[in-house]
Amino acid sequence: MLAQTCLGFHIECGNLVKGGLGVTVGFVLFIGSVLLMLSAVFGRKMGYLVLSVSLFGWMILFSAVWTFGFFSQGPKTPVDLGPRGREPGWVVEAAGQNVTTLPYPQFKSYPTGSAWKAPTPGQSASVQSVSGGIQAYLAQQANQRAGLGQFESGAFQTTDFTVQNVRFAADGHTSLAAAQAFYNGGGPLVALYLRHDSGSVIVYSWMFLIGSIVGFAVHLPFLDRAERERKDILTGGSAPPWYGPA
């Protein structure tokens, strides 16, 4: 199935906008209120630095648990507990009755080539995954051509298509699959060629962890300098001239 993506995040643009607005509002309310109180006590500069170092330090711990687990759920704690990126799955590379441009040479010999193997009983889950991906892809394509939304009346559903002759092959470390499908209401037999995408489930956990480490490392020296300046003032240094309220 071809994943819908917006700005490379593999999320629909509408969901990305709504999620971004929700995060922005939450950041303003919860982080902004703490910043306001710290600024009232320490001043704007010191309050910002205290908040930033604390926030990034907390995010380092939190995102490290997301990424590595650290037995947070017992001895068998899984990794990748944070926001999940693109899940592994079968991606349709080409589809049609007479496809001439194919990304892998094995596709050209389907279904009779020696590279293709019929599924074994132990591969029933893989067959279901391939069939489901093909049905979802065909339903999506049919709805786009008909100008119908997924949940509109009369929209094509995955059960409107039948998948048969599923075969598996490999190109190095890349798993390949191919199958034939048709519309149950009458239509041509279409060949579909798929590649298994390992996904990028861990990408967001690593993004949070690396970003938090960088943010912490950038702000900590400035906090140290500001604290030293504040200490000098409190222990005998001279305060900067006061020009009235900000």
Coordinates of C-alpha atoms in Angstrom, one line a residue:
M1 CA 0.0 0.0 0.0
L2 CA 1.3 3.5 -0.9
A3 CA 1.5 5.5 2.3
Q4 CA 0.1 9.0 2.3
T5 CA 2.8 11.5 3.4
C6 CA 3.2 15.2 4.1
L7 CA 6.6 16.8 4.3
G8 CA 8.2 13.4 4.5
F9 CA 6.6 12.4 7.8
H10 CA 4.3 9.7 6.4
I11 CA 1.3 11.4 7.9
E12 CA -1.7 12.9 6.1
C13 CA -1.4 16.7 5.9
G14 CA -4.7 17.3 7.7
N15 CA -3.6 15.1 10.7
L16 CA -0.1 16.8 10.7
V17 CA -1.7 20.3 10.8
K18 CA -4.1 19.4 13.6
G19 CA -1.4 17.6 15.6
G20 CA 1.0 20.5 15.1
L21 CA -1.6 23.0 16.4
G22 CA -2.3 20.8 19.4
V23 CA 1.4 20.6 20.3
T24 CA 1.8 24.3 19.8
V25 CA -1.1 25.1 22.1
G26 CA 0.1 22.6 24.7
F27 CA 3.6 24.1 24.6
V28 CA 2.3 27.6 25.1
L29 CA 0.1 26.7 28.0
F30 CA 2.3 24.3 29.9
I31 CA 5.8 25.4 29.1
G32 CA 4.9 29.1 28.8
S33 CA 3.3 29.2 32.2
V34 CA 6.4 27.7 33.8
L35 CA 8.6 30.1 31.9
L36 CA 6.4 33.0 33.2
M37 CA 6.9 32.0 36.8
L38 CA 10.6 31.4 36.5
S39 CA 11.1 34.7 34.8
A40 CA 9.3 36.4 37.7
V41 CA 11.8 34.8 40.1
F42 CA 15.1 34.8 38.2
G43 CA 14.6 37.3 35.4
R44 CA 13.9 36.6 31.8
K45 CA 17.3 35.3 30.8
M46 CA 18.0 33.1 33.8
G47 CA 14.4 31.9 33.8
Y48 CA 14.6 30.8 30.2
L49 CA 18.0 29.0 30.7
V50 CA 16.7 27.2 33.8
L51 CA 13.6 26.1 32.0
S52 CA 15.5 25.0 28.9
V53 CA 18.1 22.9 30.7
S54 CA 15.5 21.3 32.9
L55 CA 13.2 20.5 29.9
F56 CA 16.0 19.1 27.7
G57 CA 17.4 17.1 30.6
W58 CA 14.0 15.6 31.3
M59 CA 13.5 14.9 27.6
I60 CA 16.9 13.1 27.5
L61 CA 15.7 10.7 30.2
F62 CA 12.2 10.3 28.6
S63 CA 13.4 9.7 25.1
A64 CA 16.1 7.3 26.3
V65 CA 13.4 5.2 27.8
W66 CA 11.5 5.4 24.5
T67 CA 14.5 4.3 22.5
F68 CA 16.1 1.7 24.8
G69 CA 13.4 0.6 27.2
F70 CA 15.7 0.4 30.2
F71 CA 13.4 -2.3 31.9
S72 CA 10.7 0.4 32.4
Q73 CA 8.1 -2.3 32.0
G74 CA 9.9 -5.3 33.5
P75 CA 12.7 -7.7 32.3
K76 CA 11.1 -8.1 28.9
T77 CA 10.6 -4.4 28.2
P78 CA 10.5 -3.8 24.4
V79 CA 12.4 -1.0 22.7
D80 CA 10.9 1.7 20.5
L81 CA 8.2 2.7 23.0
G82 CA 7.9 6.3 21.8
P83 CA 6.1 7.8 18.8
R84 CA 6.2 5.3 16.0
G85 CA 7.4 6.1 12.5
R86 CA 6.5 4.2 9.3
E87 CA 5.6 0.6 10.1
P88 CA 7.1 -2.3 8.1
G89 CA 4.8 -3.4 5.3
W90 CA 4.5 -4.3 1.6
V91 CA 4.7 -1.4 -0.8
V92 CA 3.3 -1.6 -4.3
E93 CA 6.1 -0.8 -6.8
A94 CA 4.1 -1.3 -10.0
A95 CA 0.7 -2.5 -11.1
G96 CA -1.1 -3.0 -14.4
Q97 CA -1.9 -5.5 -17.2
N98 CA 1.2 -5.0 -19.3
V99 CA 3.8 -3.3 -17.1
T100 CA 7.1 -2.8 -19.0
T101 CA 9.1 -0.7 -16.5
L102 CA 9.9 -2.8 -13.4
P103 CA 12.4 -1.9 -10.7
Y104 CA 13.5 -5.5 -10.0
P105 CA 14.4 -8.0 -12.7
Q106 CA 12.6 -10.8 -10.8
F107 CA 9.3 -9.1 -11.5
K108 CA 9.6 -9.7 -15.2
S109 CA 9.5 -13.5 -14.8
Y110 CA 6.4 -13.6 -12.5
P111 CA 4.7 -16.0 -12.1
T112 CA 6.6 -18.8 -13.8
G113 CA 10.2 -17.8 -13.2
S114 CA 12.4 -19.9 -11.0
A115 CA 12.9 -17.0 -8.6
W116 CA 9.3 -17.1 -7.5
K117 CA 8.2 -19.5 -4.8
A118 CA 4.7 -20.5 -3.8
P119 CA 3.9 -19.6 -0.2
T120 CA 4.3 -22.4 2.4
P121 CA 1.8 -23.0 5.2
G122 CA 4.1 -21.1 7.5
Q123 CA 3.8 -18.0 5.4
S124 CA 0.1 -17.6 5.7
A125 CA 0.5 -14.3 7.7
S126 CA 2.7 -12.9 4.9
V127 CA 0.1 -13.9 2.3
Q128 CA -2.6 -12.1 4.3
S129 CA -0.3 -9.0 4.6
V130 CA 0.3 -9.0 0.9
S131 CA -3.3 -9.5 0.0
G132 CA -4.5 -6.8 2.5
G133 CA -1.9 -4.3 1.1
I134 CA -3.0 -5.0 -2.5
Q135 CA -6.7 -4.7 -1.7
A136 CA -6.2 -1.4 0.2
Y137 CA -4.1 -0.1 -2.7
L138 CA -6.7 -1.0 -5.3
A139 CA -9.5 0.4 -3.3
Q140 CA -7.6 3.6 -2.8
Q141 CA -6.8 3.9 -6.5
A142 CA -10.4 3.2 -7.5
N143 CA -11.8 5.8 -5.1
Q144 CA -9.3 8.4 -6.4
R145 CA -10.4 7.8 -10.0
A146 CA -14.1 7.9 -9.0
G147 CA -13.6 11.0 -6.9
L148 CA -14.9 9.3 -3.8
G149 CA -13.7 9.5 -0.2
Q150 CA -12.9 6.4 1.7
F151 CA -16.1 6.6 3.9
E152 CA -18.5 8.1 1.3
S153 CA -21.5 6.3 0.1
G154 CA -20.7 4.0 -2.8
A155 CA -16.9 4.1 -2.1
F156 CA -14.9 1.0 -3.1
Q157 CA -13.9 -1.2 -0.2
T158 CA -11.0 -3.7 0.2
T159 CA -13.4 -6.6 0.1
D160 CA -14.5 -5.6 -3.5
F161 CA -11.2 -7.0 -4.8
T162 CA -9.9 -10.6 -4.9
V163 CA -6.2 -11.4 -4.8
Q164 CA -4.8 -14.7 -6.1
N165 CA -1.5 -16.4 -7.2
V166 CA 0.6 -14.7 -4.5
R167 CA 4.3 -15.5 -5.0
F168 CA 7.5 -14.6 -3.1
A169 CA 11.0 -13.9 -4.3
A170 CA 14.1 -12.1 -3.1
D171 CA 16.6 -9.6 -4.5
G172 CA 19.6 -9.8 -2.1
H173 CA 18.2 -8.7 1.3
T174 CA 15.0 -7.3 -0.2
S175 CA 11.9 -9.4 0.0
L176 CA 9.6 -9.2 -3.1
A177 CA 6.1 -10.4 -3.7
A178 CA 3.7 -10.4 -6.7
A179 CA 0.1 -11.3 -7.2
Q180 CA -2.9 -11.0 -9.5
A181 CA -6.1 -9.3 -8.5
F182 CA -9.4 -8.3 -10.0
Y183 CA -12.6 -6.4 -9.2
N184 CA -15.4 -8.7 -8.0
G185 CA -17.9 -6.7 -10.0
G186 CA -16.1 -7.5 -13.2
G187 CA -12.8 -6.2 -14.6
P188 CA -9.4 -7.2 -16.0
L189 CA -6.9 -9.3 -14.2
V190 CA -4.2 -7.0 -12.9
A191 CA -0.6 -8.0 -11.8
L192 CA 0.8 -6.2 -8.8
Y193 CA 4.5 -6.1 -7.8
L194 CA 5.5 -5.4 -4.2
R195 CA 8.6 -4.8 -2.1
H196 CA 8.8 -5.2 1.6
D197 CA 9.7 -2.0 3.3
S198 CA 11.4 -2.4 6.7
G199 CA 9.9 0.9 7.8
S200 CA 11.4 3.5 10.2
V201 CA 9.6 2.8 13.5
I202 CA 12.5 4.2 15.6
V203 CA 13.0 7.4 13.7
Y204 CA 11.0 9.7 16.0
S205 CA 12.4 8.2 19.3
W206 CA 16.0 8.9 18.0
M207 CA 15.0 12.4 16.8
F208 CA 13.7 13.3 20.3
L209 CA 16.8 11.8 21.9
I210 CA 19.4 13.5 19.7
G211 CA 17.5 16.8 19.7
S212 CA 17.3 16.7 23.5
I213 CA 21.0 16.0 23.8
V214 CA 21.9 18.9 21.4
G215 CA 19.5 21.3 23.2
F216 CA 20.9 20.4 26.6
A217 CA 24.5 20.7 25.4
V218 CA 23.8 24.1 23.8
H219 CA 22.0 25.7 26.8
L220 CA 24.1 24.3 29.7
P221 CA 27.2 26.5 29.2
F222 CA 25.0 29.6 29.0
L223 CA 23.3 28.6 32.2
D224 CA 26.7 28.1 33.9
R225 CA 27.9 31.5 32.8
A226 CA 24.7 33.2 33.9
E227 CA 24.9 31.5 37.3
R228 CA 28.5 32.6 37.8
E229 CA 27.5 36.2 36.9
R230 CA 24.6 36.0 39.3
K231 CA 26.9 34.6 42.1
D232 CA 29.4 37.4 41.5
I233 CA 26.7 40.0 42.0
L234 CA 25.4 38.4 45.1
T235 CA 28.9 38.0 46.7
G236 CA 30.2 41.5 46.1
G237 CA 30.1 42.3 42.4
S238 CA 28.3 45.3 41.0
A239 CA 24.9 44.9 39.4
P240 CA 24.4 46.3 35.9
P241 CA 22.7 49.7 35.7
W242 CA 19.0 49.7 36.1
Y243 CA 17.0 51.5 33.3
G244 CA 13.6 51.1 34.7
P245 CA 11.0 48.3 34.2
A246 CA 11.4 46.2 31.0

